[in-house]
Amino acid sequence: MRTTYFQQDVLLIILCPIVGFLIQAFLGGIAKKKLGPSSTRNLFGFMAVLAVAVPFVVTLRVLTNFGPVSSPLVVPLAPWIDLNSFRAPFEFLIDPLSLTMLLVITGIGSLIHLYAIGYMAKDKDFTRFFTYMNLFIAAMTILVLANNLVLLFVGWEGVGLCSYLLIGFWYKDKANTIAANKAFIVNRIGDFGFMIGLFLLYCLMSSKAHRHTRFLSYDVLRTSIETFHNHPAIVTGICLLLFVGACGKSAQFPLYFWLPDAMAGPTPVSALIHAATMVTAGVFLLNRLSFLFVFSPVACGVVAIVGAFTALFAAVIAFGQTDIKKVLAYSTVSQLGFMFVACGAGGFSAGIFHVVTHAFFKALLFLGSGAVIYAMAHNQDMRNYGKLSKYLPITFICMLIAFLAISGIPPFAGFYSKEAIIGDAIGNQVFGGSGINLVTVAGYTALFAALLTGFYMARLTWLTFLGKEERWRSISTDHSHHAEAVPTPALEVQDAFGFFASEPLQLEEEDHEELTADHNPKEVPLIMSLPLVVLAIGSIAAGFLLNGKLVNWLQESVQTLPFHEVSWVTPAGITAGVLGILVGIAVYFQGLPQKEGWDIGKWSRFRVWAGSQFGYDKAVTGGACASGNDIANFLSSQFERWIIEGVLGGIARTAKRIGDLIKTTQTGFARLYAAVILCGVIGLVGWIFISVRGGF
Amino acid sequence: MTGVPLIGYLALSILMFCIGAVGVVIRRNPIVIFMCIELMLNAANLAFLSFARYQPWKPAVGQIPTVNAYDVRGQVMVVFVMAVAAAEVAVGLGILMAIFRLRDRVDVDDLNTLSG
């Protein structure tokens, strides 16, 4: 009875975005022709938000009906893979973890959809944008609600696809399509690990004489503790391979480098997919399988170290960035590193806590940066900003709140979750006893990364909103401002017709409007500032409202390892945040320092090096591309020439020779043919005679 | 059923067939070749007819002998052969006309473009 009740709700949650996606996809183009772009925008924008807001309301209803103490509930919907030895139906799991994730996805998702109506208003592919966005929400709900790993993988790939489509949304710019390809390919590397891990888990589970055929479902996996206990090595392998998948999706160290490039997509996409929801899928996966990870201290240690290194590494790289979205991208990578530190320390639910708070303040940061970019004629370079608080007061206040939240200043949201993470990591008991171990080191690294977080976020805030001068005022006098913004010839031609002079219409790319010295930034419309304000309230309140409660509630679905309290973590965390901010203020109070200006030659060598990701991205992509080229060259010059040409060409030549031989019989003389036919007839008749009569 | 025996008809048929076959092979004028083909077909017709005529009649048990009971399959076959021959000549002469218009001269040995 209870199950059927929840069945309808789950169906509603998943079908709403799917129906929204279908409507946008199939009726969007028709509507634009029939209704005109303006009313299409209003109608379809509204429908797109509705497709996400309805699941949010339904999730709230499920939450109230589910109650605070109920045990996880499996909701089967339909059979899917149905073999004798293995079943993976369409079944969904309602438990604290999936409900938390659902609230984040649909709640923040609908705010960002609302914002995107304003942000994408002038784009001619408006409905295509919302097609992808709704499809993303659908895939993400499947990912978090799935009750088995196979169904989770459907959502996992679905969000990857939507990410690819949305990064390359402005596909006419080649850089965007390259970024989209990069994201997709790097995610495939992660998925490779994920799938091998999945197969290994399948082998482990199917080799046991099991009562269940649904052995990749979480409820069955959770009860197979003895199996995991008896095969520690295999479990470690599975965990590490699944962590490779999580690294790909959540942009952790070896595979992080697609995320900064993913900022090529529209800003609402960066906020929703590449900051708040999709990139947390890796953390979610580790939480879902926490019962597996607790059996492998080695895997936990690796997770923590990789997370801590990523947190530090990305924070340092952020100092070398001048693009406001790139700074936020590296900050996302860094914060995801924090979440993995929590998972590695065994405090999985602290990781989810940080997912929730991070979703608020990072979505807010991205939407705020979107508002800035929108106001600054789509120029993303912080060196052109300065003193924007005068022009964008609402955006400034919201961004300031997010800045304090991400820096870990109480009572803002980030403080509580970050403190929980660092406390878990420093006081961990992953390897049994207490004392210094790998995970503790990760904890200290995270603490230092928290200091850097305050520092680079202060840099962003002061360079953008504060400081002493409005730096874009000096653009025309300083030619070096245009050093990086080389307009494409096609756009110059369009501009020659006075297209943009008469009406600043945004057609295709984000950045073809020129930022000029007499530009006056305007505050964004209400439809864009409303989500900012709501997210700002979330960034203030989410921390102390959920502190402790969320982690307790998640105990029903997430297993955690014990840790001992470290009393000095709270003051240390606050000190790190405050210290970072103070250093940041001291450095950037005056505005843009000389050694971070337009002249890269004046930059310190370390900052230039950090700005280029310490050469990592170049080495990896360059290396992969170069070695791929070499292999392709070898294949084309040697394999193609000798093997393919040799074998296939040989067959072709033989056939041709035979054909040449037979061809000579075709003389074209009709009488000869007749004579041959006659001979044939005589021969045939003779043969019949012989065979019938046995001779003449 | 008097006079000429079956073997006489068959000998004539073989003779006609051979003349036709040799004519097809050695002549170059397509109209003559058509006539020779006609000759071969009619040789076959003659063989059909003579076999049909000389076929021993065996009524089934209890069957009353009427005209309908004669086996006419040989005669029917001849009608078919005539129809086919007429159709073939119609098509063939059409092709011949087309070739004549194209080349002003018809000689089968000239029509050798479809060679290997």
Short mmCIF file of N, CA and C in Angstrom, two decimals, chain A residues 164-227:
data_model
loop_
_atom_site.label_atom_id
_atom_site.label_comp_id
_atom_site.label_asym_id
_atom_site.label_seq_id
_atom_site.Cartn_x
_atom_site.Cartn_y
_atom_site.Cartn_z
N TYR A 164 27.82 17.30 -22.01
CA TYR A 164 28.48 17.48 -23.32
C TYR A 164 27.67 18.41 -24.21
N LEU A 165 26.36 18.16 -24.28
CA LEU A 165 25.52 18.97 -25.16
C LEU A 165 25.51 20.43 -24.73
N LEU A 166 25.53 20.66 -23.41
CA LEU A 166 25.39 22.03 -22.93
C LEU A 166 26.72 22.78 -22.95
N ILE A 167 27.83 22.08 -22.74
CA ILE A 167 29.12 22.77 -22.89
C ILE A 167 29.28 23.23 -24.33
N GLY A 168 28.88 22.37 -25.25
CA GLY A 168 28.98 22.74 -26.65
C GLY A 168 27.73 23.42 -27.17
N PHE A 169 27.00 24.09 -26.27
CA PHE A 169 25.71 24.66 -26.68
C PHE A 169 25.90 25.67 -27.80
N TRP A 170 26.91 26.55 -27.64
CA TRP A 170 27.20 27.51 -28.72
C TRP A 170 28.21 26.85 -29.64
N TYR A 171 27.73 25.88 -30.39
CA TYR A 171 28.64 24.97 -31.09
C TYR A 171 29.34 25.63 -32.27
N LYS A 172 28.91 26.85 -32.63
CA LYS A 172 29.55 27.47 -33.80
C LYS A 172 30.94 27.98 -33.45
N ASP A 173 31.21 28.12 -32.17
CA ASP A 173 32.55 28.50 -31.74
C ASP A 173 33.34 27.23 -31.50
N LYS A 174 34.44 27.09 -32.23
CA LYS A 174 35.15 25.81 -32.20
C LYS A 174 35.68 25.49 -30.80
N ALA A 175 36.10 26.54 -30.08
CA ALA A 175 36.65 26.30 -28.75
C ALA A 175 35.62 25.60 -27.86
N ASN A 176 34.35 25.96 -28.02
CA ASN A 176 33.31 25.34 -27.20
C ASN A 176 33.15 23.86 -27.53
N THR A 177 33.19 23.53 -28.81
CA THR A 177 33.02 22.12 -29.16
C THR A 177 34.22 21.31 -28.70
N ILE A 178 35.40 21.94 -28.75
CA ILE A 178 36.58 21.23 -28.27
C ILE A 178 36.45 20.97 -26.76
N ALA A 179 35.98 21.99 -26.04
CA ALA A 179 35.79 21.82 -24.59
C ALA A 179 34.77 20.72 -24.32
N ALA A 180 33.70 20.69 -25.12
CA ALA A 180 32.67 19.66 -24.93
C ALA A 180 33.26 18.27 -25.18
N ASN A 181 34.03 18.16 -26.25
CA ASN A 181 34.65 16.87 -26.55
C ASN A 181 35.57 16.44 -25.43
N LYS A 182 36.33 17.41 -24.91
CA LYS A 182 37.28 17.09 -23.85
C LYS A 182 36.53 16.55 -22.64
N ALA A 183 35.46 17.26 -22.26
CA ALA A 183 34.68 16.81 -21.11
C ALA A 183 34.17 15.39 -21.34
N PHE A 184 33.66 15.16 -22.52
CA PHE A 184 33.07 13.85 -22.81
C PHE A 184 34.13 12.76 -22.78
N ILE A 185 35.27 13.04 -23.40
CA ILE A 185 36.31 12.01 -23.50
C ILE A 185 36.90 11.71 -22.12
N VAL A 186 37.18 12.76 -21.35
CA VAL A 186 37.77 12.53 -20.03
C VAL A 186 36.78 11.76 -19.15
N ASN A 187 35.49 12.09 -19.30
CA ASN A 187 34.49 11.33 -18.54
C ASN A 187 34.42 9.89 -18.97
N ARG A 188 34.70 9.62 -20.25
CA ARG A 188 34.72 8.22 -20.71
C ARG A 188 35.83 7.45 -20.00
N ILE A 189 36.98 8.12 -19.77
CA ILE A 189 38.07 7.44 -19.07
C ILE A 189 37.58 7.02 -17.69
N GLY A 190 36.91 7.98 -17.00
CA GLY A 190 36.35 7.64 -15.69
C GLY A 190 35.34 6.52 -15.79
N ASP A 191 34.47 6.60 -16.80
CA ASP A 191 33.43 5.57 -16.95
C ASP A 191 34.02 4.21 -17.21
N PHE A 192 35.17 4.20 -17.87
CA PHE A 192 35.86 2.93 -18.10
C PHE A 192 36.16 2.27 -16.77
N GLY A 193 36.74 3.06 -15.85
CA GLY A 193 37.02 2.54 -14.52
C GLY A 193 35.75 2.10 -13.83
N PHE A 194 34.72 2.93 -13.94
CA PHE A 194 33.43 2.61 -13.30
C PHE A 194 32.92 1.27 -13.79
N MET A 195 32.97 1.07 -15.11
CA MET A 195 32.39 -0.16 -15.66
C MET A 195 33.20 -1.38 -15.25
N ILE A 196 34.53 -1.25 -15.27
CA ILE A 196 35.33 -2.39 -14.84
C ILE A 196 35.01 -2.72 -13.38
N GLY A 197 34.90 -1.66 -12.56
CA GLY A 197 34.53 -1.88 -11.17
C GLY A 197 33.19 -2.58 -11.05
N LEU A 198 32.25 -2.15 -11.90
CA LEU A 198 30.92 -2.74 -11.88
C LEU A 198 30.98 -4.22 -12.26
N PHE A 199 31.77 -4.52 -13.29
CA PHE A 199 31.88 -5.92 -13.73
C PHE A 199 32.52 -6.77 -12.63
N LEU A 200 33.52 -6.18 -11.98
CA LEU A 200 34.20 -6.90 -10.91
C LEU A 200 33.22 -7.20 -9.78
N LEU A 201 32.39 -6.18 -9.46
CA LEU A 201 31.39 -6.38 -8.42
C LEU A 201 30.40 -7.45 -8.84
N TYR A 202 30.03 -7.43 -10.13
CA TYR A 202 29.13 -8.44 -10.66
C TYR A 202 29.72 -9.83 -10.49
N CYS A 203 31.01 -9.94 -10.85
CA CYS A 203 31.67 -11.25 -10.72
C CYS A 203 31.67 -11.71 -9.27
N LEU A 204 32.03 -10.77 -8.38
CA LEU A 204 32.11 -11.11 -6.96
C LEU A 204 30.75 -11.57 -6.46
N MET A 205 29.72 -10.86 -6.83
CA MET A 205 28.39 -11.16 -6.30
C MET A 205 27.78 -12.39 -6.96
N SER A 206 28.02 -12.55 -8.27
CA SER A 206 27.36 -13.66 -8.95
C SER A 206 28.03 -14.99 -8.64
N SER A 207 29.31 -14.92 -8.22
CA SER A 207 29.99 -16.19 -7.94
C SER A 207 29.50 -16.79 -6.62
N LYS A 208 28.92 -15.94 -5.78
CA LYS A 208 28.38 -16.47 -4.51
C LYS A 208 27.03 -17.13 -4.79
N ALA A 209 26.77 -18.20 -4.08
CA ALA A 209 25.45 -18.83 -4.21
C ALA A 209 24.46 -17.89 -3.51
N HIS A 210 23.74 -17.15 -4.32
CA HIS A 210 22.93 -16.09 -3.77
C HIS A 210 21.45 -16.45 -3.86
N ARG A 211 20.74 -16.02 -2.86
CA ARG A 211 19.30 -16.21 -2.93
C ARG A 211 18.70 -15.21 -3.92
N HIS A 212 19.35 -14.07 -4.03
CA HIS A 212 18.76 -13.00 -4.83
C HIS A 212 19.35 -12.98 -6.24
N THR A 213 18.50 -12.64 -7.19
CA THR A 213 19.04 -12.38 -8.53
C THR A 213 19.24 -10.88 -8.75
N ARG A 214 18.66 -10.07 -7.87
CA ARG A 214 18.86 -8.62 -8.02
C ARG A 214 20.13 -8.20 -7.27
N PHE A 215 21.25 -8.86 -7.55
CA PHE A 215 22.36 -8.68 -6.62
C PHE A 215 23.17 -7.41 -6.85
N LEU A 216 22.78 -6.57 -7.84
CA LEU A 216 23.44 -5.28 -7.92
C LEU A 216 22.57 -4.18 -7.30
N SER A 217 21.46 -4.57 -6.67
CA SER A 217 20.62 -3.58 -6.00
C SER A 217 21.20 -3.30 -4.62
N TYR A 218 21.03 -2.06 -4.19
CA TYR A 218 21.69 -1.65 -2.95
C TYR A 218 21.18 -2.46 -1.75
N ASP A 219 19.86 -2.72 -1.74
CA ASP A 219 19.33 -3.42 -0.57
C ASP A 219 19.91 -4.82 -0.44
N VAL A 220 20.22 -5.45 -1.60
CA VAL A 220 20.85 -6.77 -1.55
C VAL A 220 22.33 -6.63 -1.20
N LEU A 221 22.98 -5.64 -1.82
CA LEU A 221 24.41 -5.45 -1.56
C LEU A 221 24.66 -5.18 -0.07
N ARG A 222 23.76 -4.40 0.51
CA ARG A 222 23.98 -4.02 1.92
C ARG A 222 23.94 -5.22 2.85
N THR A 223 23.22 -6.26 2.41
CA THR A 223 23.11 -7.43 3.28
C THR A 223 24.18 -8.47 2.96
N SER A 224 25.08 -8.17 2.03
CA SER A 224 26.11 -9.16 1.66
C SER A 224 27.44 -8.84 2.32
N ILE A 225 27.36 -8.43 3.57
CA ILE A 225 28.57 -7.95 4.23
C ILE A 225 29.63 -9.04 4.34
N GLU A 226 29.18 -10.30 4.57
CA GLU A 226 30.18 -11.37 4.72
C GLU A 226 31.02 -11.52 3.46
N THR A 227 30.34 -11.43 2.30
CA THR A 227 31.07 -11.55 1.04
C THR A 227 32.19 -10.52 0.96
#
